[in-house]
Amino acid sequence: MNFTLTLAIGLLFTGVGAFQPLTPMAPPQQHLTVRHATFLQHRLAEAAATVLVFSATFGAAWADDGGATLGANSKIRNGGASTIVNQRGARKTITRGVQLDGSDFSQDNLSGVSFQQSQIRNGNFKGANLLGVGFFDATLDDSDFEGANLNQANLEMASLARTNLKDAIVTEAYVTGATSFLDANIEGADFTDTFLRKDQKTYLCGRAKGTNPVTGVDTKDSLIAIDLQGSARLEKQDQTKMP
């Protein structure tokens, strides 16, 4: 919003500056310069007005990376947040150690947001875009992630006890041995390319059923594929060690 206001003011001042007192010259040439200056002034003033109107209408919903829109989702539901901007200009909203129990993020675009070490028990993430979201060491117990996109999410040390992951896309997520899926509902969830510890995989396979409606992948197949991919890598490593 500050950028658009600065741009509008700059355009207005540029338009004013374009119409400076003219130095003495032949009447025909002076008349032509006045016409050009007036035309330029009007065009710049119109551009400034357009920028201000567009900013007032849509500014609150802008986000450079397409995530965490609407004022960083009301400062992540009034729990407090900060925003950093990387060298490419992409913004990332960060919360740390925030109490967000019962928060409703359903259908929200939270791509790239970090909820590290936050408590979001009984949270509603149903249908939310959580691409690349960071849940490092977060407590997510009893939260609803039905139909959510958790592709490339960081679930390191996170607690997802009794969460609803029905039809969620949990592909290429980062999971460690300390990540808990205790009593989680994973019907229709897709875990393709998410590498799990053997005991986690065994536990989830025992609860797996259904097919993801978006990717068309069976939940159990997505977990078994982890074994197949791991075996293929080990076989390739063994072949490279052979004389």
PDB file of C-alpha atoms in Angstrom:
ATOM      1  CA  MET A   1       0.000   0.000   0.000  1.00  0.00           C
ATOM      2  CA  ASN A   2       2.856   2.420   0.837  1.00  0.00           C
ATOM      3  CA  PHE A   3       4.408   1.711  -2.556  1.00  0.00           C
ATOM      4  CA  THR A   4       1.231   2.498  -4.452  1.00  0.00           C
ATOM      5  CA  LEU A   5       0.687   5.730  -2.495  1.00  0.00           C
ATOM      6  CA  THR A   6       4.276   6.797  -3.178  1.00  0.00           C
ATOM      7  CA  LEU A   7       3.823   5.993  -6.867  1.00  0.00           C
ATOM      8  CA  ALA A   8       0.622   8.011  -7.076  1.00  0.00           C
ATOM      9  CA  ILE A   9       2.183  11.035  -5.355  1.00  0.00           C
ATOM     10  CA  GLY A  10       5.201  10.770  -7.615  1.00  0.00           C
ATOM     11  CA  LEU A  11       2.996  10.763 -10.694  1.00  0.00           C
ATOM     12  CA  LEU A  12       1.087  13.788  -9.450  1.00  0.00           C
ATOM     13  CA  PHE A  13       4.260  15.778  -8.789  1.00  0.00           C
ATOM     14  CA  THR A  14       5.708  14.706 -12.117  1.00  0.00           C
ATOM     15  CA  GLY A  15       2.558  15.936 -13.817  1.00  0.00           C
ATOM     16  CA  VAL A  16       2.804  19.288 -12.028  1.00  0.00           C
ATOM     17  CA  GLY A  17       6.495  19.560 -12.850  1.00  0.00           C
ATOM     18  CA  ALA A  18       5.794  18.982 -16.506  1.00  0.00           C
ATOM     19  CA  PHE A  19       4.015  22.323 -16.688  1.00  0.00           C
ATOM     20  CA  GLN A  20       6.828  24.748 -15.764  1.00  0.00           C
ATOM     21  CA  PRO A  21       6.997  28.390 -16.910  1.00  0.00           C
ATOM     22  CA  LEU A  22       8.301  28.479 -20.437  1.00  0.00           C
ATOM     23  CA  THR A  23      11.355  30.416 -21.554  1.00  0.00           C
ATOM     24  CA  PRO A  24      10.791  33.119 -24.175  1.00  0.00           C
ATOM     25  CA  MET A  25      10.638  31.744 -27.688  1.00  0.00           C
ATOM     26  CA  ALA A  26       8.858  32.270 -30.954  1.00  0.00           C
ATOM     27  CA  PRO A  27       5.026  32.272 -30.421  1.00  0.00           C
ATOM     28  CA  PRO A  28       4.293  29.194 -32.644  1.00  0.00           C
ATOM     29  CA  GLN A  29       6.932  27.058 -30.860  1.00  0.00           C
ATOM     30  CA  GLN A  30       5.783  28.212 -27.425  1.00  0.00           C
ATOM     31  CA  HIS A  31       2.152  27.386 -28.252  1.00  0.00           C
ATOM     32  CA  LEU A  32       3.175  23.843 -29.317  1.00  0.00           C
ATOM     33  CA  THR A  33       5.153  23.288 -26.093  1.00  0.00           C
ATOM     34  CA  VAL A  34       2.219  24.428 -23.936  1.00  0.00           C
ATOM     35  CA  ARG A  35      -0.086  21.941 -25.696  1.00  0.00           C
ATOM     36  CA  HIS A  36       2.368  19.065 -25.137  1.00  0.00           C
ATOM     37  CA  ALA A  37       2.956  19.973 -21.484  1.00  0.00           C
ATOM     38  CA  THR A  38      -0.773  20.210 -20.788  1.00  0.00           C
ATOM     39  CA  PHE A  39      -1.420  16.849 -22.477  1.00  0.00           C
ATOM     40  CA  LEU A  40       1.352  15.184 -20.443  1.00  0.00           C
ATOM     41  CA  GLN A  41       0.079  16.719 -17.223  1.00  0.00           C
ATOM     42  CA  HIS A  42      -3.439  15.397 -17.814  1.00  0.00           C
ATOM     43  CA  ARG A  43      -2.216  11.896 -18.681  1.00  0.00           C
ATOM     44  CA  LEU A  44      -0.026  11.664 -15.556  1.00  0.00           C
ATOM     45  CA  ALA A  45      -2.819  12.952 -13.345  1.00  0.00           C
ATOM     46  CA  GLU A  46      -5.167  10.298 -14.747  1.00  0.00           C
ATOM     47  CA  ALA A  47      -2.547   7.600 -14.123  1.00  0.00           C
ATOM     48  CA  ALA A  48      -2.101   8.765 -10.526  1.00  0.00           C
ATOM     49  CA  ALA A  49      -5.856   8.659  -9.935  1.00  0.00           C
ATOM     50  CA  THR A  50      -6.042   5.146 -11.401  1.00  0.00           C
ATOM     51  CA  VAL A  51      -3.264   3.935  -9.086  1.00  0.00           C
ATOM     52  CA  LEU A  52      -4.994   5.395  -6.020  1.00  0.00           C
ATOM     53  CA  VAL A  53      -8.390   3.884  -6.914  1.00  0.00           C
ATOM     54  CA  PHE A  54      -6.877   0.444  -7.651  1.00  0.00           C
ATOM     55  CA  SER A  55      -4.871   0.561  -4.422  1.00  0.00           C
ATOM     56  CA  ALA A  56      -7.904   1.482  -2.333  1.00  0.00           C
ATOM     57  CA  THR A  57      -9.953  -1.295  -3.921  1.00  0.00           C
ATOM     58  CA  PHE A  58      -7.494  -4.174  -4.008  1.00  0.00           C
ATOM     59  CA  GLY A  59      -4.557  -3.170  -1.824  1.00  0.00           C
ATOM     60  CA  ALA A  60      -5.704  -5.105   1.244  1.00  0.00           C
ATOM     61  CA  ALA A  61      -5.671  -8.362  -0.686  1.00  0.00           C
ATOM     62  CA  TRP A  62      -2.192  -8.017  -2.217  1.00  0.00           C
ATOM     63  CA  ALA A  63       0.556 -10.513  -1.375  1.00  0.00           C
ATOM     64  CA  ASP A  64       3.696 -10.760  -3.487  1.00  0.00           C
ATOM     65  CA  ASP A  65       3.932 -14.552  -3.279  1.00  0.00           C
ATOM     66  CA  GLY A  66       0.194 -15.236  -3.531  1.00  0.00           C
ATOM     67  CA  GLY A  67       0.044 -16.542   0.042  1.00  0.00           C
ATOM     68  CA  ALA A  68      -1.040 -15.145   3.407  1.00  0.00           C
ATOM     69  CA  THR A  69      -3.436 -12.667   1.803  1.00  0.00           C
ATOM     70  CA  LEU A  70      -5.924 -10.268   3.397  1.00  0.00           C
ATOM     71  CA  GLY A  71      -3.574  -8.496   5.740  1.00  0.00           C
ATOM     72  CA  ALA A  72      -1.576 -11.677   6.418  1.00  0.00           C
ATOM     73  CA  ASN A  73      -4.895 -13.280   7.373  1.00  0.00           C
ATOM     74  CA  SER A  74      -5.562 -10.647  10.036  1.00  0.00           C
ATOM     75  CA  LYS A  75      -2.044 -11.045  11.412  1.00  0.00           C
ATOM     76  CA  ILE A  76      -2.647 -14.806  11.479  1.00  0.00           C
ATOM     77  CA  ARG A  77      -5.953 -14.503  13.298  1.00  0.00           C
ATOM     78  CA  ASN A  78      -4.680 -11.838  15.728  1.00  0.00           C
ATOM     79  CA  GLY A  79      -2.051 -14.171  17.140  1.00  0.00           C
ATOM     80  CA  GLY A  80       0.815 -11.957  16.011  1.00  0.00           C
ATOM     81  CA  ALA A  81       2.997 -12.312  12.940  1.00  0.00           C
ATOM     82  CA  SER A  82       5.935 -10.750  11.165  1.00  0.00           C
ATOM     83  CA  THR A  83       6.765 -10.610   7.473  1.00  0.00           C
ATOM     84  CA  ILE A  84      10.155 -10.969   5.803  1.00  0.00           C
ATOM     85  CA  VAL A  85      10.987 -10.313   2.156  1.00  0.00           C
ATOM     86  CA  ASN A  86      13.647 -12.356   0.372  1.00  0.00           C
ATOM     87  CA  GLN A  87      16.004 -11.125  -2.333  1.00  0.00           C
ATOM     88  CA  ARG A  88      13.463 -11.969  -5.045  1.00  0.00           C
ATOM     89  CA  GLY A  89      10.812  -9.845  -3.388  1.00  0.00           C
ATOM     90  CA  ALA A  90       8.674 -12.776  -2.175  1.00  0.00           C
ATOM     91  CA  ARG A  91       7.059 -12.280   1.221  1.00  0.00           C
ATOM     92  CA  LYS A  92       6.876 -14.866   3.994  1.00  0.00           C
ATOM     93  CA  THR A  93       4.718 -14.495   7.096  1.00  0.00           C
ATOM     94  CA  ILE A  94       6.166 -15.960  10.272  1.00  0.00           C
ATOM     95  CA  THR A  95       4.625 -16.796  13.628  1.00  0.00           C
ATOM     96  CA  ARG A  96       6.603 -18.360  16.446  1.00  0.00           C
ATOM     97  CA  GLY A  97       5.323 -19.819  19.676  1.00  0.00           C
ATOM     98  CA  VAL A  98       1.850 -18.326  19.163  1.00  0.00           C
ATOM     99  CA  GLN A  99      -1.332 -19.594  20.817  1.00  0.00           C
ATOM    100  CA  LEU A 100      -3.840 -20.160  17.979  1.00  0.00           C
ATOM    101  CA  ASP A 101      -6.090 -22.882  19.398  1.00  0.00           C
ATOM    102  CA  GLY A 102      -9.437 -23.066  17.606  1.00  0.00           C
ATOM    103  CA  SER A 103      -8.410 -20.744  14.768  1.00  0.00           C
ATOM    104  CA  ASP A 104     -10.303 -21.018  11.492  1.00  0.00           C
ATOM    105  CA  PHE A 105      -8.078 -21.013   8.382  1.00  0.00           C
ATOM    106  CA  SER A 106     -10.458 -23.030   6.218  1.00  0.00           C
ATOM    107  CA  GLN A 107     -10.035 -22.371   2.472  1.00  0.00           C
ATOM    108  CA  ASP A 108      -7.300 -19.796   3.206  1.00  0.00           C
ATOM    109  CA  ASN A 109      -4.149 -19.424   1.137  1.00  0.00           C
ATOM    110  CA  LEU A 110      -1.328 -19.779   3.674  1.00  0.00           C
ATOM    111  CA  SER A 111       1.400 -20.897   1.284  1.00  0.00           C
ATOM    112  CA  GLY A 112       4.852 -20.208   2.707  1.00  0.00           C
ATOM    113  CA  VAL A 113       3.634 -19.244   6.197  1.00  0.00           C
ATOM    114  CA  SER A 114       5.621 -20.580   9.156  1.00  0.00           C
ATOM    115  CA  PHE A 115       3.800 -21.668  12.325  1.00  0.00           C
ATOM    116  CA  GLN A 116       6.924 -22.943  14.058  1.00  0.00           C
ATOM    117  CA  GLN A 117       6.463 -23.979  17.690  1.00  0.00           C
ATOM    118  CA  SER A 118       2.895 -22.627  17.711  1.00  0.00           C
ATOM    119  CA  GLN A 119      -0.121 -24.286  19.318  1.00  0.00           C
ATOM    120  CA  ILE A 120      -3.068 -24.728  16.954  1.00  0.00           C
ATOM    121  CA  ARG A 121      -5.160 -27.412  18.633  1.00  0.00           C
ATOM    122  CA  ASN A 122      -8.658 -27.848  17.194  1.00  0.00           C
ATOM    123  CA  GLY A 123      -7.679 -25.598  14.289  1.00  0.00           C
ATOM    124  CA  ASN A 124      -9.625 -25.615  11.036  1.00  0.00           C
ATOM    125  CA  PHE A 125      -7.418 -25.902   7.929  1.00  0.00           C
ATOM    126  CA  LYS A 126     -10.082 -27.601   5.820  1.00  0.00           C
ATOM    127  CA  GLY A 127      -9.414 -27.039   2.110  1.00  0.00           C
ATOM    128  CA  ALA A 128      -6.560 -24.618   2.861  1.00  0.00           C
ATOM    129  CA  ASN A 129      -3.538 -24.117   0.608  1.00  0.00           C
ATOM    130  CA  LEU A 130      -0.619 -25.012   2.900  1.00  0.00           C
ATOM    131  CA  LEU A 131       2.032 -25.376   0.208  1.00  0.00           C
ATOM    132  CA  GLY A 132       5.467 -25.173   1.840  1.00  0.00           C
ATOM    133  CA  VAL A 133       4.003 -24.213   5.213  1.00  0.00           C
ATOM    134  CA  GLY A 134       6.289 -24.670   8.229  1.00  0.00           C
ATOM    135  CA  PHE A 135       4.820 -26.549  11.197  1.00  0.00           C
ATOM    136  CA  PHE A 136       8.175 -27.202  12.870  1.00  0.00           C
ATOM    137  CA  ASP A 137       7.589 -28.389  16.460  1.00  0.00           C
ATOM    138  CA  ALA A 138       3.970 -27.193  16.263  1.00  0.00           C
ATOM    139  CA  THR A 139       1.101 -28.735  18.233  1.00  0.00           C
ATOM    140  CA  LEU A 140      -1.733 -29.452  15.785  1.00  0.00           C
ATOM    141  CA  ASP A 141      -3.684 -32.012  17.814  1.00  0.00           C
ATOM    142  CA  ASP A 142      -7.354 -32.499  16.880  1.00  0.00           C
ATOM    143  CA  SER A 143      -7.108 -30.086  13.936  1.00  0.00           C
ATOM    144  CA  ASP A 144      -8.973 -30.543  10.655  1.00  0.00           C
ATOM    145  CA  PHE A 145      -6.862 -30.727   7.472  1.00  0.00           C
ATOM    146  CA  GLU A 146      -9.490 -32.377   5.274  1.00  0.00           C
ATOM    147  CA  GLY A 147      -8.766 -31.680   1.609  1.00  0.00           C
ATOM    148  CA  ALA A 148      -5.845 -29.397   2.466  1.00  0.00           C
ATOM    149  CA  ASN A 149      -2.743 -29.110   0.289  1.00  0.00           C
ATOM    150  CA  LEU A 150       0.280 -29.902   2.495  1.00  0.00           C
ATOM    151  CA  ASN A 151       2.705 -30.416  -0.375  1.00  0.00           C
ATOM    152  CA  GLN A 152       6.293 -29.752   0.783  1.00  0.00           C
ATOM    153  CA  ALA A 153       5.106 -28.830   4.277  1.00  0.00           C
ATOM    154  CA  ASN A 154       7.626 -29.036   7.116  1.00  0.00           C
ATOM    155  CA  LEU A 155       6.170 -31.374   9.762  1.00  0.00           C
ATOM    156  CA  GLU A 156       9.423 -31.902  11.639  1.00  0.00           C
ATOM    157  CA  MET A 157       8.703 -32.707  15.321  1.00  0.00           C
ATOM    158  CA  ALA A 158       5.051 -31.661  14.836  1.00  0.00           C
ATOM    159  CA  SER A 159       2.245 -33.339  16.758  1.00  0.00           C
ATOM    160  CA  LEU A 160      -0.711 -34.294  14.563  1.00  0.00           C
ATOM    161  CA  ALA A 161      -2.452 -36.513  17.093  1.00  0.00           C
ATOM    162  CA  ARG A 162      -6.092 -37.188  16.227  1.00  0.00           C
ATOM    163  CA  THR A 163      -5.942 -34.817  13.252  1.00  0.00           C
ATOM    164  CA  ASN A 164      -8.273 -35.243  10.292  1.00  0.00           C
ATOM    165  CA  LEU A 165      -6.110 -35.669   7.183  1.00  0.00           C
ATOM    166  CA  LYS A 166      -8.938 -37.051   5.066  1.00  0.00           C
ATOM    167  CA  ASP A 167      -8.249 -36.430   1.355  1.00  0.00           C
ATOM    168  CA  ALA A 168      -5.263 -34.230   2.242  1.00  0.00           C
ATOM    169  CA  ILE A 169      -2.273 -33.995  -0.105  1.00  0.00           C
ATOM    170  CA  VAL A 170       0.788 -34.634   2.075  1.00  0.00           C
ATOM    171  CA  THR A 171       3.242 -35.150  -0.777  1.00  0.00           C
ATOM    172  CA  GLU A 172       6.958 -34.349  -0.490  1.00  0.00           C
ATOM    173  CA  ALA A 173       6.458 -33.292   3.124  1.00  0.00           C
ATOM    174  CA  TYR A 174       9.358 -33.244   5.585  1.00  0.00           C
ATOM    175  CA  VAL A 175       8.717 -35.663   8.437  1.00  0.00           C
ATOM    176  CA  THR A 176      11.043 -36.831  11.203  1.00  0.00           C
ATOM    177  CA  GLY A 177      10.849 -39.663  13.709  1.00  0.00           C
ATOM    178  CA  ALA A 178       9.508 -37.236  16.292  1.00  0.00           C
ATOM    179  CA  THR A 179       6.487 -36.337  14.130  1.00  0.00           C
ATOM    180  CA  SER A 180       3.346 -37.863  15.640  1.00  0.00           C
ATOM    181  CA  PHE A 181       0.366 -39.136  13.629  1.00  0.00           C
ATOM    182  CA  LEU A 182      -1.248 -40.856  16.611  1.00  0.00           C
ATOM    183  CA  ASP A 183      -4.885 -41.771  15.872  1.00  0.00           C
ATOM    184  CA  ALA A 184      -4.906 -39.512  12.796  1.00  0.00           C
ATOM    185  CA  ASN A 185      -7.579 -40.076  10.150  1.00  0.00           C
ATOM    186  CA  ILE A 186      -5.656 -40.542   6.881  1.00  0.00           C
ATOM    187  CA  GLU A 187      -8.470 -41.851   4.680  1.00  0.00           C
ATOM    188  CA  GLY A 188      -7.801 -40.713   1.105  1.00  0.00           C
ATOM    189  CA  ALA A 189      -4.583 -38.895   2.059  1.00  0.00           C
ATOM    190  CA  ASP A 190      -1.694 -38.970  -0.430  1.00  0.00           C
ATOM    191  CA  PHE A 191       1.788 -39.366   1.112  1.00  0.00           C
ATOM    192  CA  THR A 192       3.688 -39.772  -2.182  1.00  0.00           C
ATOM    193  CA  ASP A 193       7.385 -38.859  -1.822  1.00  0.00           C
ATOM    194  CA  THR A 194       7.024 -38.192   1.910  1.00  0.00           C
ATOM    195  CA  PHE A 195       9.657 -40.347   3.588  1.00  0.00           C
ATOM    196  CA  LEU A 196       8.673 -41.827   6.924  1.00  0.00           C
ATOM    197  CA  ARG A 197      10.486 -43.842   9.531  1.00  0.00           C
ATOM    198  CA  LYS A 198       9.714 -47.553   9.356  1.00  0.00           C
ATOM    199  CA  ASP A 199       7.549 -47.603  12.490  1.00  0.00           C
ATOM    200  CA  GLN A 200       5.599 -44.551  11.285  1.00  0.00           C
ATOM    201  CA  LYS A 201       5.022 -46.167   7.905  1.00  0.00           C
ATOM    202  CA  THR A 202       3.878 -49.421   9.490  1.00  0.00           C
ATOM    203  CA  TYR A 203       1.494 -47.562  11.773  1.00  0.00           C
ATOM    204  CA  LEU A 204      -0.001 -45.459   8.964  1.00  0.00           C
ATOM    205  CA  CYS A 205      -0.324 -48.442   6.611  1.00  0.00           C
ATOM    206  CA  GLY A 206      -2.488 -50.090   9.276  1.00  0.00           C
ATOM    207  CA  ARG A 207      -4.840 -47.103   9.148  1.00  0.00           C
ATOM    208  CA  ALA A 208      -4.659 -46.443   5.395  1.00  0.00           C
ATOM    209  CA  LYS A 209      -7.726 -46.652   3.179  1.00  0.00           C
ATOM    210  CA  GLY A 210      -9.367 -44.732   0.386  1.00  0.00           C
ATOM    211  CA  THR A 211      -8.165 -42.822  -2.662  1.00  0.00           C
ATOM    212  CA  ASN A 212      -7.235 -39.172  -2.899  1.00  0.00           C
ATOM    213  CA  PRO A 213      -9.893 -37.394  -5.003  1.00  0.00           C
ATOM    214  CA  VAL A 214      -7.389 -34.918  -6.474  1.00  0.00           C
ATOM    215  CA  THR A 215      -4.329 -37.041  -7.270  1.00  0.00           C
ATOM    216  CA  GLY A 216      -6.174 -40.343  -7.774  1.00  0.00           C
ATOM    217  CA  VAL A 217      -3.567 -42.144  -5.645  1.00  0.00           C
ATOM    218  CA  ASP A 218      -4.614 -44.778  -3.102  1.00  0.00           C
ATOM    219  CA  THR A 219      -3.458 -43.917   0.405  1.00  0.00           C
ATOM    220  CA  LYS A 220      -1.874 -47.310   0.996  1.00  0.00           C
ATOM    221  CA  ASP A 221      -0.153 -47.228  -2.397  1.00  0.00           C
ATOM    222  CA  SER A 222       1.365 -43.839  -1.593  1.00  0.00           C
ATOM    223  CA  LEU A 223       2.840 -45.324   1.592  1.00  0.00           C
ATOM    224  CA  ILE A 224       4.008 -48.566  -0.054  1.00  0.00           C
ATOM    225  CA  ALA A 225       5.637 -46.550  -2.852  1.00  0.00           C
ATOM    226  CA  ILE A 226       7.990 -45.145  -0.222  1.00  0.00           C
ATOM    227  CA  ASP A 227       9.318 -48.671   0.359  1.00  0.00           C
ATOM    228  CA  LEU A 228       9.676 -49.305  -3.366  1.00  0.00           C
ATOM    229  CA  GLN A 229      11.536 -46.040  -3.943  1.00  0.00           C
ATOM    230  CA  GLY A 230      13.769 -46.670  -0.962  1.00  0.00           C
ATOM    231  CA  SER A 231      14.578 -50.192  -2.164  1.00  0.00           C
ATOM    232  CA  ALA A 232      15.373 -48.890  -5.634  1.00  0.00           C
ATOM    233  CA  ARG A 233      17.818 -46.362  -4.202  1.00  0.00           C
ATOM    234  CA  LEU A 234      19.524 -49.002  -2.056  1.00  0.00           C
ATOM    235  CA  GLU A 235      19.805 -51.334  -5.051  1.00  0.00           C
ATOM    236  CA  LYS A 236      21.360 -48.561  -7.112  1.00  0.00           C
ATOM    237  CA  GLN A 237      23.845 -47.800  -4.321  1.00  0.00           C
ATOM    238  CA  ASP A 238      24.818 -51.472  -4.097  1.00  0.00           C
ATOM    239  CA  GLN A 239      25.405 -51.594  -7.854  1.00  0.00           C
ATOM    240  CA  THR A 240      27.720 -48.604  -7.719  1.00  0.00           C
ATOM    241  CA  LYS A 241      29.780 -50.303  -4.998  1.00  0.00           C
ATOM    242  CA  MET A 242      30.245 -53.470  -7.051  1.00  0.00           C
ATOM    243  CA  PRO A 243      33.737 -53.842  -8.623  1.00  0.00           C
TER     244      PRO A 243
END
